[in-house]
Coordinates of C-alpha atoms in Angstrom, one line a residue:
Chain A
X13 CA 0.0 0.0 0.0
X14 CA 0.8 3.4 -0.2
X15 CA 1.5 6.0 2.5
X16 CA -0.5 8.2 3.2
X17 CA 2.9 11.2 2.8
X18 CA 3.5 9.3 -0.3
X19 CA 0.4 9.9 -1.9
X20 CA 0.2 13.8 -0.8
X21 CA 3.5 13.8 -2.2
X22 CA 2.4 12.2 -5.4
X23 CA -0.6 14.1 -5.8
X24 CA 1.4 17.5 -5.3
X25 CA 3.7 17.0 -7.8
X26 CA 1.0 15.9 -10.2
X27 CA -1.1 19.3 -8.7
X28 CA 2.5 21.2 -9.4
X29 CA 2.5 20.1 -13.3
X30 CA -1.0 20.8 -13.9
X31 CA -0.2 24.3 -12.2
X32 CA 2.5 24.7 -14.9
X33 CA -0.1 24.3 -17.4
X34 CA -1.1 28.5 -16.7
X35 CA 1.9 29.1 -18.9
X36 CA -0.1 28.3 -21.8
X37 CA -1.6 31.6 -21.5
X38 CA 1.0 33.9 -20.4
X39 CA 2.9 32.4 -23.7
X40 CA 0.3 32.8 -25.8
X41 CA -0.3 36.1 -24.5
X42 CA 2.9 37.6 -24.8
X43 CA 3.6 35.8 -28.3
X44 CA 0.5 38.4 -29.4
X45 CA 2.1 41.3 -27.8
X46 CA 5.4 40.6 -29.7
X47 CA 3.9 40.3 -32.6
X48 CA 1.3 43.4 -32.7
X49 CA 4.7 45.1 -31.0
X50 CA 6.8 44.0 -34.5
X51 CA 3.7 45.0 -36.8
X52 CA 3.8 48.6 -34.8
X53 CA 7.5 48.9 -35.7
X54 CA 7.2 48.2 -38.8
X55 CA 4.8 50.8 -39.4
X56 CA 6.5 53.5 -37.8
X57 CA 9.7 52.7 -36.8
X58 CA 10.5 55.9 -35.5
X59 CA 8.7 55.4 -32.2
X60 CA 10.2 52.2 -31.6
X61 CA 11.5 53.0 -28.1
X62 CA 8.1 53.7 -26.6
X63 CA 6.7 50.7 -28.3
X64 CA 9.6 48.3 -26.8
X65 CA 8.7 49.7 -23.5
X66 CA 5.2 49.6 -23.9
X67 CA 5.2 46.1 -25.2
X68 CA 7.5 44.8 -22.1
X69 CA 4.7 46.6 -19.6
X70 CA 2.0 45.1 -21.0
X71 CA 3.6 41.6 -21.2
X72 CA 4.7 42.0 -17.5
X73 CA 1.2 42.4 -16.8
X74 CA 0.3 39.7 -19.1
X75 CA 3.2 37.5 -17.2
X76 CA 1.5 37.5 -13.9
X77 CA -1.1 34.8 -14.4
X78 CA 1.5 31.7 -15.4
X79 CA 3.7 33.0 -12.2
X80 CA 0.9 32.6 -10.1
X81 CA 0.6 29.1 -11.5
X82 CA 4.3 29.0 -10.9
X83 CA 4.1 30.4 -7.4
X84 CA 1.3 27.4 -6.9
X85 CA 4.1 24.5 -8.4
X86 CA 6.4 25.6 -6.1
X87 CA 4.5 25.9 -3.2
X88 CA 3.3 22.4 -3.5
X89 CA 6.5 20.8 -4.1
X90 CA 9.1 22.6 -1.7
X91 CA 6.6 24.0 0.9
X92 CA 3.7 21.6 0.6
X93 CA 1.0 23.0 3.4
X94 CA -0.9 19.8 2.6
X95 CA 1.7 17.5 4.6
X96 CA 1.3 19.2 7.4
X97 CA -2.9 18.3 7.3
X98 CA -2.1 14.5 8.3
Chain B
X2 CA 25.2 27.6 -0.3
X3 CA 24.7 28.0 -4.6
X4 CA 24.2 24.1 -6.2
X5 CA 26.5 23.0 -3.3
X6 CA 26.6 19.7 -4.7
X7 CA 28.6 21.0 -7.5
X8 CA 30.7 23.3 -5.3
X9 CA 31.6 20.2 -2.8
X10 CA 34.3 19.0 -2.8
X11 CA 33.6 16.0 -2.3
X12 CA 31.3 15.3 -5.2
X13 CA 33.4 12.8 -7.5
X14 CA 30.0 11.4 -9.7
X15 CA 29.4 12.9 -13.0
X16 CA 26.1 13.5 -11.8
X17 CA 25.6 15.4 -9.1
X18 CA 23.4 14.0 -6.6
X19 CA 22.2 16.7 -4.6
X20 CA 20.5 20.0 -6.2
X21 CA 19.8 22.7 -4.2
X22 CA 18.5 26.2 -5.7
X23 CA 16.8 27.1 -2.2
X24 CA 18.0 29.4 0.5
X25 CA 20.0 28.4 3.1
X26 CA 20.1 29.4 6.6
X27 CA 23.3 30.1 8.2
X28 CA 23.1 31.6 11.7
X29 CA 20.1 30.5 13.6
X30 CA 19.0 32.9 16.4
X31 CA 15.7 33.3 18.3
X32 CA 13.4 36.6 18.2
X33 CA 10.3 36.9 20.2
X34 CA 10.1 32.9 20.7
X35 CA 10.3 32.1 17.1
X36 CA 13.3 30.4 15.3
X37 CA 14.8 32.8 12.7
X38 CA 18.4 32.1 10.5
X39 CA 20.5 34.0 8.9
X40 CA 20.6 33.1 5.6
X41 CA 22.5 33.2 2.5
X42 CA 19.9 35.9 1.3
X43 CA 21.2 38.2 3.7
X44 CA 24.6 37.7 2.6
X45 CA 23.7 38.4 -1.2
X46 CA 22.2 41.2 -0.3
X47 CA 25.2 42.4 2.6
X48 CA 27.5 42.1 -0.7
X49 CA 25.0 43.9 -3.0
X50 CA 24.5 46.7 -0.8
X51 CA 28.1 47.5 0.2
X52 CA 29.0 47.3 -3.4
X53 CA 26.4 49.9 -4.1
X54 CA 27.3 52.0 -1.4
X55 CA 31.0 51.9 -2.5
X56 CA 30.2 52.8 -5.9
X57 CA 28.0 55.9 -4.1
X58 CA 31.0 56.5 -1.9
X59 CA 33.6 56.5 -4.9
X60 CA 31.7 58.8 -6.9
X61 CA 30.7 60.9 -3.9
X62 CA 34.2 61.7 -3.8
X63 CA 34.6 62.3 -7.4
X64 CA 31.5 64.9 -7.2
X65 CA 33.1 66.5 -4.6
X66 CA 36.6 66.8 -6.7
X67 CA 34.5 67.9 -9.9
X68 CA 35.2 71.4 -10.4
X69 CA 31.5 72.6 -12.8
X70 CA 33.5 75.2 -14.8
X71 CA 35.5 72.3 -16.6
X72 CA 34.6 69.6 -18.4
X73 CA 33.7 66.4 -16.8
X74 CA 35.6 63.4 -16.9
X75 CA 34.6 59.8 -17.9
X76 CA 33.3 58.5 -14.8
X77 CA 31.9 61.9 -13.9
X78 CA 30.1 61.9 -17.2
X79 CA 28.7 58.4 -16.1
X80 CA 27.5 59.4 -13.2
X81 CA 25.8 62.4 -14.7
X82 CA 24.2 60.8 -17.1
X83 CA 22.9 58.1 -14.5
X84 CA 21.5 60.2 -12.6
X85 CA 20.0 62.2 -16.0
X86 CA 18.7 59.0 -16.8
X87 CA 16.7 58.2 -14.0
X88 CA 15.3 62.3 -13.9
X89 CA 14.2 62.1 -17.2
X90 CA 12.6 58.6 -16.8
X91 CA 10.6 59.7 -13.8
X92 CA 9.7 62.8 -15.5
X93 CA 8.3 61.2 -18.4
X94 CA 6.5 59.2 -16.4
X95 CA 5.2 60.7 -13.4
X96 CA 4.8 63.8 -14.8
X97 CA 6.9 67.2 -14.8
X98 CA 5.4 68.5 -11.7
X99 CA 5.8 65.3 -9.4
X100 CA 8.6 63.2 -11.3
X101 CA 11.5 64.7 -9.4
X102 CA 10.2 63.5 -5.9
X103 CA 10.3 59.9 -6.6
X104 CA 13.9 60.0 -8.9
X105 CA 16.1 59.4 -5.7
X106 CA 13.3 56.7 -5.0
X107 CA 13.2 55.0 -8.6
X108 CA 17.2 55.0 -9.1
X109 CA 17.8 53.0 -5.7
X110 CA 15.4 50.3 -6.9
X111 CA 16.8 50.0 -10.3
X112 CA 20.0 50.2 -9.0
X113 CA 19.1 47.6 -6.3
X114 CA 17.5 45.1 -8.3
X115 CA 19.3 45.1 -11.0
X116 CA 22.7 44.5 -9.6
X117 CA 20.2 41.6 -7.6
X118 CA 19.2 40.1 -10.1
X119 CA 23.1 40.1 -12.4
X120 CA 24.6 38.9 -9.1
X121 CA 23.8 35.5 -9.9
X122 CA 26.7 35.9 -12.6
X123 CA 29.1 36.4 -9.5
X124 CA 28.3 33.1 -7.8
X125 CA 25.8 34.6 -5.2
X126 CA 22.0 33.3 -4.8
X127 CA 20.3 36.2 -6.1
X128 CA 18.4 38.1 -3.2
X129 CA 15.9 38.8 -5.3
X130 CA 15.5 35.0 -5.5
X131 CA 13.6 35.3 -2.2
X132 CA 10.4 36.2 -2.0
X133 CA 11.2 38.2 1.7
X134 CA 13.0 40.8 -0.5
X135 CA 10.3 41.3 -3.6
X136 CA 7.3 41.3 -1.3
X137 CA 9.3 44.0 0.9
X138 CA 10.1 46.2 -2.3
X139 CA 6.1 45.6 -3.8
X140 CA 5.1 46.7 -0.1
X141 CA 7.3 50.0 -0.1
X142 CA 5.5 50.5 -3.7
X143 CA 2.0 49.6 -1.6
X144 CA 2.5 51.9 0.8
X145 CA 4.3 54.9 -1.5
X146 CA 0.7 54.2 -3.7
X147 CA -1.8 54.8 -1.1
X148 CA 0.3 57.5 0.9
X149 CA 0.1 59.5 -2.2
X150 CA -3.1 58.8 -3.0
X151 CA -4.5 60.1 0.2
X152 CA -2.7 63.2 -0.2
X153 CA -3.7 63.4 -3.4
X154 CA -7.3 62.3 -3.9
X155 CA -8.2 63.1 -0.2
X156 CA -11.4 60.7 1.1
X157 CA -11.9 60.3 -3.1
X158 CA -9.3 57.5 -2.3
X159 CA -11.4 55.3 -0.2
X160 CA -15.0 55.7 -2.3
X161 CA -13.6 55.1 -5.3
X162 CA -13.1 51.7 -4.0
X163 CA -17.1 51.5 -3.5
X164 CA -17.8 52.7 -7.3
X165 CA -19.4 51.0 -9.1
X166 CA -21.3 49.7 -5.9
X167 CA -21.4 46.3 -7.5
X168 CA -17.4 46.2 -8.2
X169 CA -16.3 46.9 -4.6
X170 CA -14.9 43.5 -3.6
X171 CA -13.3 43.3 -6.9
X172 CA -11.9 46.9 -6.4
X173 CA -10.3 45.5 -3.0
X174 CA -9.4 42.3 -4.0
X175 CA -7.4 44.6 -6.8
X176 CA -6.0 46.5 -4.3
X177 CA -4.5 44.2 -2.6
X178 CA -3.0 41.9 -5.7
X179 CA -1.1 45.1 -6.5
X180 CA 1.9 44.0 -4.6
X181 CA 1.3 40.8 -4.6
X182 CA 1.9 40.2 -8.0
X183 CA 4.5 42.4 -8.4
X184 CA 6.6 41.2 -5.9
X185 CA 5.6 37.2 -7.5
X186 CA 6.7 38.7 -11.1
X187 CA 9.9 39.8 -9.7
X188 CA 10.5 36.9 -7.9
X189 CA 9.3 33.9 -10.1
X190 CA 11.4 35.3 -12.7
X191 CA 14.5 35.7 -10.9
X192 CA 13.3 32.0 -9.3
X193 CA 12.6 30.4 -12.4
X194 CA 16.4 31.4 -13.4
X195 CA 18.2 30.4 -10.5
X196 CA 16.0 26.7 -10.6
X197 CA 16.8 26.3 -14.1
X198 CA 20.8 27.3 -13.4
X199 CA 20.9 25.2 -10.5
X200 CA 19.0 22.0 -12.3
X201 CA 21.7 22.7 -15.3
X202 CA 24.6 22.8 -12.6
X203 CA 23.2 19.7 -10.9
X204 CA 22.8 17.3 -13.7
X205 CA 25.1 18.2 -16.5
X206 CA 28.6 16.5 -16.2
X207 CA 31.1 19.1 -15.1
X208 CA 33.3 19.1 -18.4
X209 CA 29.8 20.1 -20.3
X210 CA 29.3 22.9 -17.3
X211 CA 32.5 25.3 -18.8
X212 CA 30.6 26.1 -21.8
X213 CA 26.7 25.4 -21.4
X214 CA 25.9 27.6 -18.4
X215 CA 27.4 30.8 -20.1
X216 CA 24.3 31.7 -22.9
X217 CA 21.8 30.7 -19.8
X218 CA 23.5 33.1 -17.4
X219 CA 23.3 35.8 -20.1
X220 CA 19.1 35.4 -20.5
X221 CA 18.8 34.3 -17.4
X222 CA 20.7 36.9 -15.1
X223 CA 21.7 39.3 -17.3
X224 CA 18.6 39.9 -19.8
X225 CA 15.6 39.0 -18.0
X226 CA 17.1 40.5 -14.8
X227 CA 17.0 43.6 -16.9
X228 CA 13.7 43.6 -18.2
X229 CA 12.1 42.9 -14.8
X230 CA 14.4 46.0 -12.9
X231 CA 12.8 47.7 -15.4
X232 CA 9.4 46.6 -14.9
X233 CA 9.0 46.6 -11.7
X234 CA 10.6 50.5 -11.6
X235 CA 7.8 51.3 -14.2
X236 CA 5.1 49.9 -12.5
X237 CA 6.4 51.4 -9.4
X238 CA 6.0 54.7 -11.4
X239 CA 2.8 54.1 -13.3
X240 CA 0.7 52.6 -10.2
X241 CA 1.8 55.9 -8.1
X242 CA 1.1 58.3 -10.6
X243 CA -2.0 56.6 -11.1
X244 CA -2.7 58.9 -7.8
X245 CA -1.4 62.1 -9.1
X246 CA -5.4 62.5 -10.8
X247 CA -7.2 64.9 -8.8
X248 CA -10.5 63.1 -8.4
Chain C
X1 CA 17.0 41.9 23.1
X2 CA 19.2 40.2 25.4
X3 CA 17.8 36.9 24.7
X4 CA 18.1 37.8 21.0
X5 CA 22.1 38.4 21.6
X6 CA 22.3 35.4 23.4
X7 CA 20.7 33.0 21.2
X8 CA 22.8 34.7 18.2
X9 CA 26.2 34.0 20.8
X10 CA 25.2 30.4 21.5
X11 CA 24.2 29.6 18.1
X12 CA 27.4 28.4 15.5
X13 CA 28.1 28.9 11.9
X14 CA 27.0 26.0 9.4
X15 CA 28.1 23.3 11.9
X16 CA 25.6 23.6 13.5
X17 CA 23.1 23.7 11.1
X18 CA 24.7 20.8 9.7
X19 CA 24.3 19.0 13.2
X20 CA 20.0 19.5 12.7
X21 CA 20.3 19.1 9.1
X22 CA 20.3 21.6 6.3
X23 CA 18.1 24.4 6.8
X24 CA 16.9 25.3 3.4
X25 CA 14.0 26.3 1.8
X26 CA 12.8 28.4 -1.4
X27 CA 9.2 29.1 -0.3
X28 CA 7.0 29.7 2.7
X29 CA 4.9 31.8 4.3
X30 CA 5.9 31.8 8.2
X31 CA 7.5 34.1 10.3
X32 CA 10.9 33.7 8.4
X33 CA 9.3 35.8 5.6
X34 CA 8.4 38.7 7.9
X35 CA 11.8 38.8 9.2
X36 CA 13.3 39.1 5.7
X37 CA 10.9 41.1 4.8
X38 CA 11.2 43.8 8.0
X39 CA 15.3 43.0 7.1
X40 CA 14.6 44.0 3.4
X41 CA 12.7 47.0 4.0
X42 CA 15.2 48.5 6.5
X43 CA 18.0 47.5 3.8
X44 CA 15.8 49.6 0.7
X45 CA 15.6 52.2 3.4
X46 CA 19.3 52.8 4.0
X47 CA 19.9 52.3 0.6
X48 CA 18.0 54.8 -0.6
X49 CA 19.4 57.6 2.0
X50 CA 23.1 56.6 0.8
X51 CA 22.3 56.7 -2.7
X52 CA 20.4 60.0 -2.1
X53 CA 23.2 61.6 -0.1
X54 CA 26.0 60.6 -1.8
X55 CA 25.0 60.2 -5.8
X56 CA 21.7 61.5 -6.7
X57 CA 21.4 64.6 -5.0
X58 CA 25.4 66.0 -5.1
X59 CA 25.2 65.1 -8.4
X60 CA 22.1 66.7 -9.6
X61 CA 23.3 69.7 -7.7
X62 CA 26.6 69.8 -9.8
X63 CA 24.5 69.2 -12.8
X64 CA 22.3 72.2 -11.6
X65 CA 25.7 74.1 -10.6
X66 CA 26.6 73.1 -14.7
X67 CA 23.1 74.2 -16.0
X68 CA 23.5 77.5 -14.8
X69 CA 26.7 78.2 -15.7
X70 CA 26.1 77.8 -19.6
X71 CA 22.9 79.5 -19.1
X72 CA 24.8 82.7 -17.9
X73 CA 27.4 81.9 -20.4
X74 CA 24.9 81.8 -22.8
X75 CA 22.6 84.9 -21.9
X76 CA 26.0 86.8 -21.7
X77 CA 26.9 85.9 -24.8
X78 CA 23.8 87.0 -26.2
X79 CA 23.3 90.0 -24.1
X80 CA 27.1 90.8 -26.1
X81 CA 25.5 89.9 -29.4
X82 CA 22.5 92.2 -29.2
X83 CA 25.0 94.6 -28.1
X84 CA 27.6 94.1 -31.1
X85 CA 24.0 94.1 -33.3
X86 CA 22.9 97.5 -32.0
X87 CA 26.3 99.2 -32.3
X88 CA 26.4 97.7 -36.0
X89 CA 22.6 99.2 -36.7
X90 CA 23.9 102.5 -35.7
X91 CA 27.2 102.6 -37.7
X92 CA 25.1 101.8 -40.2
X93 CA 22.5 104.6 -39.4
X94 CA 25.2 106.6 -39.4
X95 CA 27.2 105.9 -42.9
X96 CA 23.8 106.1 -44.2
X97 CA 23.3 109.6 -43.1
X98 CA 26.9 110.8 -43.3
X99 CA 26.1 109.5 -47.7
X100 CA 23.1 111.4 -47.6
X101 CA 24.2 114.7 -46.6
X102 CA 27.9 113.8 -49.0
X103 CA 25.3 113.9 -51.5
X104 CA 23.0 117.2 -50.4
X105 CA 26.3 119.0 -50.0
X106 CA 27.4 117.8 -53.4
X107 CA 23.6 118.2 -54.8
X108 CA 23.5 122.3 -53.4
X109 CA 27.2 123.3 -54.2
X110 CA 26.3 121.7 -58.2
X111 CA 23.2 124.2 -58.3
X112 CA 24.7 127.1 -56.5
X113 CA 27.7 126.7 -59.0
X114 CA 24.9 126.5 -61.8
X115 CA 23.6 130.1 -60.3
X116 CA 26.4 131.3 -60.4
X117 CA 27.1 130.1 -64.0
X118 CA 24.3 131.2 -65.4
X119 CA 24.3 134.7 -63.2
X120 CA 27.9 134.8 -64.7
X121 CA 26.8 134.1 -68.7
X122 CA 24.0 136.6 -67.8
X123 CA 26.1 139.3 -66.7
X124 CA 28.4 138.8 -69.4
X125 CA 25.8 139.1 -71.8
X126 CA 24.5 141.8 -70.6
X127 CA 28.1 143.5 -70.9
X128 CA 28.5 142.6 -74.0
X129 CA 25.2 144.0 -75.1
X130 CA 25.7 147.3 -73.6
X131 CA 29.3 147.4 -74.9
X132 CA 28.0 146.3 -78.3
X133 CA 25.2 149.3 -77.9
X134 CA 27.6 151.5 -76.8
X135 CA 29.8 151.0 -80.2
X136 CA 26.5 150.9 -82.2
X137 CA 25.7 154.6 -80.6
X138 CA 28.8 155.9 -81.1
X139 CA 29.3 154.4 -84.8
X140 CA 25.3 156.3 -85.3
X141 CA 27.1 159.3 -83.9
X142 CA 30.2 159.3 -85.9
X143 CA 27.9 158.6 -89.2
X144 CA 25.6 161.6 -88.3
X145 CA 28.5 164.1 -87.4
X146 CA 30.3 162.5 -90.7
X147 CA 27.0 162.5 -93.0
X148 CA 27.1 166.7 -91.7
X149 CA 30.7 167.2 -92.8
X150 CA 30.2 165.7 -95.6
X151 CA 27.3 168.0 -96.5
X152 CA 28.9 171.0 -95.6
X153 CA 32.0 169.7 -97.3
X154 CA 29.9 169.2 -100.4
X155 CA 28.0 172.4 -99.8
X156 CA 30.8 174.8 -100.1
X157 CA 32.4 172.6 -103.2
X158 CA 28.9 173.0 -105.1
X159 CA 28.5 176.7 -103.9
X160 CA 32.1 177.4 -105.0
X161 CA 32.0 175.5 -108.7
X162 CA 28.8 176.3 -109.1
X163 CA 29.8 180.2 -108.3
X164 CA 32.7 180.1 -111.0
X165 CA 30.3 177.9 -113.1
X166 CA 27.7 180.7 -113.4
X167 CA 29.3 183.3 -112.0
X168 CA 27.4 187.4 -112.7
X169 CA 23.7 187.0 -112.9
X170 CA 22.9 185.3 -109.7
X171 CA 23.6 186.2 -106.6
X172 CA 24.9 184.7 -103.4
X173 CA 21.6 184.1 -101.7
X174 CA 19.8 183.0 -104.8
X175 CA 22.6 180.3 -105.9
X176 CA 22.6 178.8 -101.9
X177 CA 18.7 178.3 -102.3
X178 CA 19.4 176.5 -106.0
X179 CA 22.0 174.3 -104.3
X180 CA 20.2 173.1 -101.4
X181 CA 16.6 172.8 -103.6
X182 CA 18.8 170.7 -105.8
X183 CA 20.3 168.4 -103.2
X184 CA 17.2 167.8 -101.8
X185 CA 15.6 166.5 -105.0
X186 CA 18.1 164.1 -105.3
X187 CA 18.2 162.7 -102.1
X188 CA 19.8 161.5 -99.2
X189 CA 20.4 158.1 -101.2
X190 CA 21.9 159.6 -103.9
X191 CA 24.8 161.0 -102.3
X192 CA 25.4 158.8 -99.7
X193 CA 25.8 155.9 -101.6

């Protein structure tokens, strides 16, 4: 049988890669930024300082979402609160 | 101590067995009945700041020396144009009238976090790397937003939480992720690069680690440490002169 | 305090931490994270003074210090300009005034010396007319005095051969009166020419 800190364990680490999954978004997100950043370039490459810093802000912003999932993974697996609960 | 496995002397597999990217403590003491350490955060961030305050010191002295009715010499110039930098950054982004205030502010937090974040190329753990240091610098962000919002927007401050009516909790709840994300974006990032650093230290073979580690240092330390000094500085700045509107 | 001090005495570097294994951790919410944080905040605090006192604000005086400089350099250098400007404006002002009365002077003394010219020629006319008159009188006068010689002259030859011509029967008186009615039928012409 399994132990019961074996199977937390387990199920944390399985709970920490579906976490990981939020960087789907964040990817996706920024990947769209880059682009519509490139295409504004292009188009007037003069203000390309402002939209460089723009696009950076905005894909901070759009960065926080996958480190929350990330802050979640590594919660779980290096200070797991659900050991504790047995 | 950084991927001590590699580090130990001891460690004769190709492998390394033991990977550490955490913090360590180092001096354990007691305060108010709890058990606190020292830790090797503190350290980093010891080195850091007397490294900054050196450079501060050095070109204290070179201020001093400077004489304004000559022309400036190359560090001088560097300093000036630092400290240029960081007015005209402020200024563009908090506006003429209040930008100058928060310079001195703005320049000790890029100047902080960056060299954090790059100090990972000098074989410290990056402080930034621990999430005591980022939530400290989102909470001094916290508290410089809703100082200056009270003096700015008076009682407007607190009801526009309750408009619309329906949005309040949501308003809060905003509120209050302000510095929690920022001081998580800061920190996973930094994170993410010291895990990935420390999982590449631990499991390559040594002869591979002369070459491989060099290109992730440069993204990991050097680039992305860049990009998130500077976003976390221009949040800092766009989140307080979010304020600056008279309501 | 004291038992702060104490517990930092009595507790030893790595070895013991090595003794109740390695502490180490990347992630927790306890009272650890207060502590760094309350250590990080003070450390951003101090930070900030030093950097304020000894970089950003000596420097962005000696940058002030700089600014004004040039901007007195500047304004003098302009104030000097204007100056230099104004002084040239009036040089100017001046040459142009100095040409204009060259050419009045010039203009008057060209028609005075055309009065006078012409006040000259007309006097000299003048002169020579009256001379000219003058001669013109005195040739009349010399032709009137010589025309009355001449008539006497002529006169006293007719009287005298007309005398020995008919000599006798006509007397003196008689013969005059023949002489003159007979000049006077020929004419003035006659003679004269």
């Amino acid at each position: 049988m399994i132990s019961n800190e074996a199977f937390v364990l387990g199920c944390s680490a399985i709970g920490a890669g579906l976490a990981m999954i939020a960087g789907i978004g964040p990817g996706i997100g920024q990947g769209i930024a880059a682009g519509h950043g490139a295409a504004a370039v292009g188009r007037n490459p003069g203000a390309r300082g402002n939209i460089m810093s723009t696009m950076l802000l905005g894909q901070a912003v759009a960065e926080t979402t996958g480190l929350y999932g990330f802050a979640v993974a590594i919660i779980l697996l290096f200070a797991n609160p659900l050991i504790g609960k047995l | 101590m950084l991927s001590s496995g590699v580090l130990d002397p001891q460690a004769t597999s190709v492998v390394n067995d033991e990977i550490t990217f955490g913090v360590d403590g180092l001096i354990r003491y007691e305060l108010f009945g709890h058990e606190l350490w020292i830790t090797t955060t503190h350290i980093s961030l010891l080195i850091v700041m007397v490294v900054i305050i050196a450079f501060a010191v050095v070109a204290n002295r070179f201020i001093k020396k400077a004489d304004p009715y000559k022309v400036p010499g190359k560090f001088l110039n560097a300093i000036e144009y630092l400290v240029e930098t960081f007015d005209n950054l402020t200024k563009a982004n908090m506006g003429e009238k209040h930008g100058l205030k928060f310079s001195n502010y703005i320049g000790t937090l890029f100047i902080f976090i960056l060299l954090a974040n790059i100090s990972g190329l000098f074989g410290l753990r990056s402080p930034t790397a621990d999430y005591g240091v980022t939530l400290a610098l989102a909470l001094v962000t916290f508290v410089l937003i809703h100082y200056n919002g009270f003096k700015y927007q008076k009682s407007a401050h607190i009801t526009n939480l309750f408009k619309p009516i329906l949005l309040t909790p949501i308003n809060i709840i905003g509120e209050i992720a302000t510095p929690i994300s920022m001081s998580l974006r800061l920190f996973g990032n930094v994170l993410s690069g010291t895990v990935m650093l420390g999982l590449v230290y631990g499991l390559l073979p040594k002869a591979i680690l002369l070459l491989v580690p060099a290109p992730l240092h440069g993204y990991f330390d050097v680039f992305s440490g860049a990009i998130q000094t500077y976003v976390f500085c221009m949040l800092t700045m766009v989140f307080i002169s979010n304020t600056f509107e008279e309501a | 305090m004291g038992n702060l001090i104490v517990s930092m005495v009595n507790s030893t570097v790595l070895a013991a931490t090595k003794e109740t294994g390695l502490w180490n951790r990347i992630f927790g919410l306890d009272m650890q994270l207060l502590a760094d944080v309350v250590i990080m905040g003070l450390a951003i605090f101090v930070l900030f003074l030093a950097l304020s006192y000894l970089l950003f604000n000596p420097a962005r005086e000696l940058l002030q210090k700089r600014q004004d400089r040039i901007k007195e350099e500047m304004d003098a250098s302009a104030k000097d300009k204007k100056e230099a400007a104004q002084l040239k404006s009036n040089y100017e002002a001046k040459i142009k005034e100095a040409s204009k009365e060259v050419d009045e002077i010039l203009s008057e003394g060209r028609k005075k010396a055309l009065k006078r010219e012409n006040e000259i020629v007309d006097e000299a006319k003048m002169e020579a007319s009256r001379i000219v008159d003058r001669a013109n009188k005195e040739i009349e006068l010399n032709k009137s005095k010589m025309k009355d010689e001449v008539k006497q002259e002529m006169i006293a030859v007719a009287s005298v051969m007309a005398g020995k011509i008919i000599a006798g029967n006509i007397d003196e008186s008689k013969q005059k009166q023949l002489i003159d009615e007979a000049l006077n039928e020929m004419g003035d012409e006659t003679w004269q020419n």
